[in-house]
Amino acid sequence: MEIRPILASLHKHRVPALLIVLEIALACAVLCNAVFMVAQCVIDGRAPNAIDEQGVSVIHIGGLDGRLAADSVSRDVAALRAMPGVKTVAAINEPPLGPDAMFNGFASKPNEEPQVNSSVYLIGKGAEQALGLKLLQGRYFTDEEYAQGELLPNHQSASHVVLVNQSDAKRWWPGQSALGQQIYSDINTWTVIGVVADVIAQDPSFAGVSGKYSSVFFPQRPSAELNNYILRSDPADRDHVLQQAMQTLGKLEPGAVLEGKTFADVRADYFAGSRNLAWMLVLVCVVMLAVTALGIVGLTSFWVGQRRKQIGIRRAVGASCRQILAYFQTENFLLSTAGVLLGLVLAFAINIYLMRHYEVSRMPWYYLGGGAAALWLLGQLAVLGPALRAASVPPVEATRTI
Amino acid sequence: MLGYYLDLALRSFKRNKVLTLLMVVTLALGIGASMTTLTVLRLLSGDPLPQKSGQLFYVQLDPYPKDRPFSRSGKLPWLTTYTDAMNLLHAHRAEHQAAMAMTRVKLIPTTTQQRPFFSNGVMATADFFSMFEAPFQYGSGWSAADDDNRAKVVVIADYLNDQLFGGANSVGRSLRINDQDFRIIGVLRHWAPQPRFYSLYLGGPNYGKGEAVFLPLQSARAAGMDPINSMSYAAGDKQVIENSPTIWLGLWVQLPDAAAVSAYQSFLASYAEQQVALGRFQRSRIGLSGLMPWLDSQQVVPDNVRMQTGLAFSFLLICMVNTVGLLLAKCLRRTNEIGVRRALGASRAAIFAQFMAEAGLIGLVGGGLGLMFALFGLWCIRQQPAEYASLAHLNGQMFLCTFAVALMASLVAGILPAWRACVVTPAPQLKSA
């Protein structure tokens, strides 16, 4: 395919050609960044969490009288455990992805300043089964350890033992076994007795990237801090069991404020904002691509209309339909390429701007590649209609209107 | 003349229905998206107390130790300790001053049929209402003496009064909060400054209908209510936050003019120096920020909203480029018509005006359709679970703004095609026609 005549013709129609280039560039820049952000939202929303998410429901109980809370918690757990369909029940201070996060910083050496917001899980007896934690090394808490667990006046656990996440074990003691190691905070020290597969933070967006999988578990005896009940049941009758449990608790605790959710809903609610953002981005991208495609169709149609005579002459002197088609496709390819190149620079600039002002990470190169390919394809599809119309111009057109 | 141009424009639209429709819809989509997000952005970044915000200032001190600072980037602590808040309040150096914190309260309805429910409550000192100009429907706020005597009194919001007492005057009745009785002494009229500036960092939402109950700080603390947010800067007992190394109070002062501001600034600086001398502080940094600068510096508007606005305006830009292209295609197709008009005596300016009128008409129609899209977009936002969702409504100002933006966008888009149209030389066009 000879490119020079195309370039000459484009040079003559500089302004419309530049408009197409500009439109493709802008669309490409926005598309790359939007798709990248959608991907981030999707990845966030699917963040792994090593508990039995499908079987677990959470009931938040609030407004218990602090002095009687210990008795209430024991009585409620016993009543829930007796319900049909309930596999296990336990109390916890806050579930993963919960709204009232409890963070603290821990260090693996005494007097070292903690760098990470770790989520503090105070778990009541049986919570390891209720949550479905996956023990990788060591052991769970003993009954005695559960009975001794409480919160000191400095808001640290009075227990001397702790379960840690796999990620924390690797971060604190790389290449060593975490079992028997110590972690420190304030004036307190705890010995690691077990390592569990990564449980997500209570509020991962507050915890930040470093704290997303930094969770520590302390045993806690029934107390006012344990104001969430974890119910584990068969995923199939989870909703029914939750409903029954709410009724049972409603009767047992008429003065308390109850809120029950399946863990699937806890997750859905936590990520609702980013899911909405993702949908909005998708919508804008689709509409934007449609607008860009229609713009290309409009301008190319106009070109074709304007050049009917020239096309006719080319046909008359021997060009085939296929060659006319190829002419417009090549022309579009050249414009798209210019647009995409400009667009990639723009996309990169936008990404840097977003990184500086928002919590956006660096865009991997393949989003740029994908965006470029999408715009190339879009351009070729959009030009196909007008180009086919151009190819169907009969050679006799050359003889008309002279 | 404009009437004639509009008539010409309409004729040209009729000739090219598809192209015209395409331009209008494209522009309308761009306008709809950008107006939706702009409305939300303006709502969220608005002035919560337009008549008063210039006089309100947020006070910050730094009790953190040097080796364990509040932030590594040098930010001042968001909140104040009880000791400092009380020292500054009792100094009475500002026209009004109030310390406040947010707490979760359990409200127990008087009728036995309703279950108890949670709501946010403000614990504040007496100047809260007068300083923030919260209007009362019935009764009034509490006095400093009520606060000092730990009187069990409460001011409730209008919506709580509607919910519990059917909107009747409930002053003098009692309300059960956290299993204790409080006497209602005031009912607020609808009061919804947005953003809810005072709740920033106290743990309440930044937007929305606000707190249901307002309690004197000392009374609430005596009744065992704890702040939602508290941060400690040193090891030690955290049970009694009044004398532990904990920051948990927001401190606002009202300063009527620049002289008062600089006077308060030097008072605050000398206070901090004094605390350093006493050994309570290690650094004498202070902060005294006006309400709007404070909100701006803390970036109250959610990132998502700002990012969506940027996205919507880039989309509008793409739509505009697209409109330029289509208008250009249309006008170049009409070179014959332009040639005839020029030959019959129309000046270049007249041709330019004609094409600008056409572009403007597209802008107005696109603006009208864009308004529909914006209304739909805002409706979608109201369905979202965000805390500002219920606020997303179009006001008169944004209604006019929609048309202004649409008209401007279309006129800017029309300049290039109109200029190309008016430089057409008539003679060749007439020959070829």
CSV table of N, CA, C and O in Angstrom, one decimal, chain B residues 7-50:
chain,number,residue,atom,x,y,z
B,7,ASP,N,-33.6,30.4,11.8
B,7,ASP,CA,-34.4,29.7,10.8
B,7,ASP,C,-33.5,28.9,9.9
B,7,ASP,O,-33.8,27.7,9.6
B,8,LEU,N,-32.4,29.5,9.4
B,8,LEU,CA,-31.5,28.8,8.6
B,8,LEU,C,-30.9,27.5,9.3
B,8,LEU,O,-30.8,26.4,8.7
B,9,ALA,N,-30.6,27.7,10.6
B,9,ALA,CA,-30.1,26.6,11.4
B,9,ALA,C,-31.1,25.4,11.4
B,9,ALA,O,-30.7,24.3,11.2
B,10,LEU,N,-32.3,25.8,11.7
B,10,LEU,CA,-33.4,24.7,11.8
B,10,LEU,C,-33.5,24.0,10.4
B,10,LEU,O,-33.6,22.8,10.4
B,11,ARG,N,-33.4,24.8,9.3
B,11,ARG,CA,-33.5,24.1,8.0
B,11,ARG,C,-32.4,23.2,7.8
B,11,ARG,O,-32.5,22.0,7.3
B,12,SER,N,-31.2,23.6,8.2
B,12,SER,CA,-30.0,22.8,8.1
B,12,SER,C,-30.1,21.5,8.9
B,12,SER,O,-29.7,20.4,8.5
B,13,PHE,N,-30.7,21.7,10.1
B,13,PHE,CA,-30.9,20.5,11.0
B,13,PHE,C,-31.8,19.5,10.3
B,13,PHE,O,-31.5,18.3,10.4
B,14,LYS,N,-32.8,20.0,9.7
B,14,LYS,CA,-33.8,19.1,9.1
B,14,LYS,C,-33.2,18.3,7.9
B,14,LYS,O,-33.5,17.2,7.7
B,15,ARG,N,-32.3,19.0,7.2
B,15,ARG,CA,-31.6,18.4,6.1
B,15,ARG,C,-30.7,17.2,6.6
B,15,ARG,O,-30.6,16.2,5.9
B,16,ASN,N,-30.1,17.4,7.7
B,16,ASN,CA,-29.2,16.4,8.2
B,16,ASN,C,-29.6,15.9,9.6
B,16,ASN,O,-28.9,16.1,10.6
B,17,LYS,N,-30.7,15.2,9.6
B,17,LYS,CA,-31.3,14.8,10.9
B,17,LYS,C,-30.3,14.0,11.8
B,17,LYS,O,-30.1,14.2,12.9
B,18,VAL,N,-29.7,12.9,11.1
B,18,VAL,CA,-28.9,12.0,11.9
B,18,VAL,C,-27.7,12.7,12.5
B,18,VAL,O,-27.4,12.6,13.7
B,19,LEU,N,-27.0,13.5,11.6
B,19,LEU,CA,-25.8,14.2,12.1
B,19,LEU,C,-26.2,15.2,13.2
B,19,LEU,O,-25.5,15.3,14.2
B,20,THR,N,-27.3,15.9,13.1
B,20,THR,CA,-27.7,16.8,14.1
B,20,THR,C,-28.0,16.1,15.4
B,20,THR,O,-27.5,16.5,16.5
B,21,LEU,N,-28.8,15.0,15.3
B,21,LEU,CA,-29.1,14.3,16.5
B,21,LEU,C,-27.8,13.8,17.2
B,21,LEU,O,-27.7,13.9,18.4
B,22,LEU,N,-26.9,13.3,16.3
B,22,LEU,CA,-25.6,12.8,16.9
B,22,LEU,C,-24.9,13.9,17.7
B,22,LEU,O,-24.5,13.7,18.8
B,23,MET,N,-24.9,15.1,17.1
B,23,MET,CA,-24.2,16.2,17.8
B,23,MET,C,-24.9,16.6,19.1
B,23,MET,O,-24.3,16.8,20.1
B,24,VAL,N,-26.3,16.7,19.0
B,24,VAL,CA,-27.0,17.0,20.2
B,24,VAL,C,-26.8,16.0,21.3
B,24,VAL,O,-26.5,16.3,22.5
B,25,VAL,N,-27.0,14.7,21.0
B,25,VAL,CA,-26.9,13.7,22.0
B,25,VAL,C,-25.5,13.6,22.6
B,25,VAL,O,-25.3,13.5,23.8
B,26,THR,N,-24.4,13.8,21.7
B,26,THR,CA,-23.1,13.7,22.2
B,26,THR,C,-22.8,14.8,23.2
B,26,THR,O,-22.3,14.6,24.3
B,27,LEU,N,-23.2,16.1,22.8
B,27,LEU,CA,-23.0,17.2,23.7
B,27,LEU,C,-23.8,17.0,25.0
B,27,LEU,O,-23.3,17.3,26.1
B,28,ALA,N,-25.1,16.5,24.9
B,28,ALA,CA,-25.9,16.3,26.0
B,28,ALA,C,-25.3,15.3,27.0
B,28,ALA,O,-25.3,15.5,28.2
B,29,LEU,N,-24.7,14.2,26.5
B,29,LEU,CA,-24.1,13.2,27.3
B,29,LEU,C,-22.9,13.9,28.1
B,29,LEU,O,-22.8,13.7,29.3
B,30,GLY,N,-22.1,14.6,27.4
B,30,GLY,CA,-21.0,15.3,28.0
B,30,GLY,C,-21.5,16.3,29.1
B,30,GLY,O,-21.0,16.3,30.2
B,31,ILE,N,-22.5,17.1,28.8
B,31,ILE,CA,-23.0,18.0,29.7
B,31,ILE,C,-23.7,17.3,30.9
B,31,ILE,O,-23.4,17.7,32.1
B,32,GLY,N,-24.4,16.2,30.6
B,32,GLY,CA,-25.1,15.5,31.7
B,32,GLY,C,-24.1,15.0,32.7
B,32,GLY,O,-24.2,15.2,33.9
B,33,ALA,N,-23.0,14.3,32.2
B,33,ALA,CA,-22.0,13.7,33.1
B,33,ALA,C,-21.3,14.8,33.9
B,33,ALA,O,-21.1,14.7,35.1
B,34,SER,N,-20.9,15.9,33.2
B,34,SER,CA,-20.1,16.9,33.9
B,34,SER,C,-21.0,17.6,34.9
B,34,SER,O,-20.5,18.0,36.0
B,35,MET,N,-22.2,17.9,34.6
B,35,MET,CA,-23.1,18.6,35.5
B,35,MET,C,-23.4,17.8,36.7
B,35,MET,O,-23.5,18.3,37.9
B,36,THR,N,-23.7,16.5,36.5
B,36,THR,CA,-23.9,15.6,37.6
B,36,THR,C,-22.8,15.7,38.6
B,36,THR,O,-23.0,15.9,39.8
B,37,THR,N,-21.6,15.5,38.1
B,37,THR,CA,-20.4,15.4,39.1
B,37,THR,C,-20.1,16.8,39.6
B,37,THR,O,-19.8,16.9,40.8
B,38,LEU,N,-20.3,17.8,38.8
B,38,LEU,CA,-20.1,19.2,39.3
B,38,LEU,C,-21.0,19.5,40.5
B,38,LEU,O,-20.6,20.1,41.5
B,39,THR,N,-22.3,19.1,40.3
B,39,THR,CA,-23.3,19.4,41.3
B,39,THR,C,-22.8,18.8,42.6
B,39,THR,O,-22.9,19.4,43.7
B,40,VAL,N,-22.5,17.5,42.6
B,40,VAL,CA,-22.0,16.8,43.8
B,40,VAL,C,-20.8,17.4,44.4
B,40,VAL,O,-20.7,17.7,45.6
B,41,LEU,N,-19.8,17.8,43.5
B,41,LEU,CA,-18.6,18.4,44.0
B,41,LEU,C,-18.9,19.7,44.7
B,41,LEU,O,-18.3,20.0,45.8
B,42,ARG,N,-19.8,20.5,44.1
B,42,ARG,CA,-20.0,21.8,44.7
B,42,ARG,C,-20.8,21.6,46.0
B,42,ARG,O,-20.5,22.4,47.0
B,43,LEU,N,-21.7,20.7,46.1
B,43,LEU,CA,-22.4,20.4,47.3
B,43,LEU,C,-21.4,20.0,48.4
B,43,LEU,O,-21.5,20.5,49.6
B,44,LEU,N,-20.4,19.1,48.0
B,44,LEU,CA,-19.5,18.6,49.1
B,44,LEU,C,-18.4,19.6,49.5
B,44,LEU,O,-17.9,19.4,50.5
B,45,SER,N,-18.1,20.5,48.6
B,45,SER,CA,-17.0,21.4,48.9
B,45,SER,C,-17.6,22.8,49.3
B,45,SER,O,-16.9,23.8,49.3
B,46,GLY,N,-18.9,22.9,49.5
B,46,GLY,CA,-19.5,24.1,49.8
B,46,GLY,C,-19.2,24.7,51.2
B,46,GLY,O,-18.5,24.0,52.0
B,47,ASP,N,-19.7,25.9,51.5
B,47,ASP,CA,-19.4,26.5,52.7
B,47,ASP,C,-20.5,26.1,53.7
B,47,ASP,O,-21.7,26.4,53.4
B,48,PRO,N,-20.2,25.4,54.8
B,48,PRO,CA,-21.3,25.0,55.7
B,48,PRO,C,-22.0,26.1,56.4
B,48,PRO,O,-23.2,25.9,56.7
B,49,LEU,N,-21.3,27.2,56.7
B,49,LEU,CA,-22.0,28.3,57.4
B,49,LEU,C,-21.6,29.6,56.7
B,49,LEU,O,-20.8,30.3,57.2
B,50,PRO,N,-22.3,29.9,55.6
B,50,PRO,CA,-21.8,31.0,54.7
B,50,PRO,C,-21.7,32.3,55.5
B,50,PRO,O,-20.8,33.1,55.3
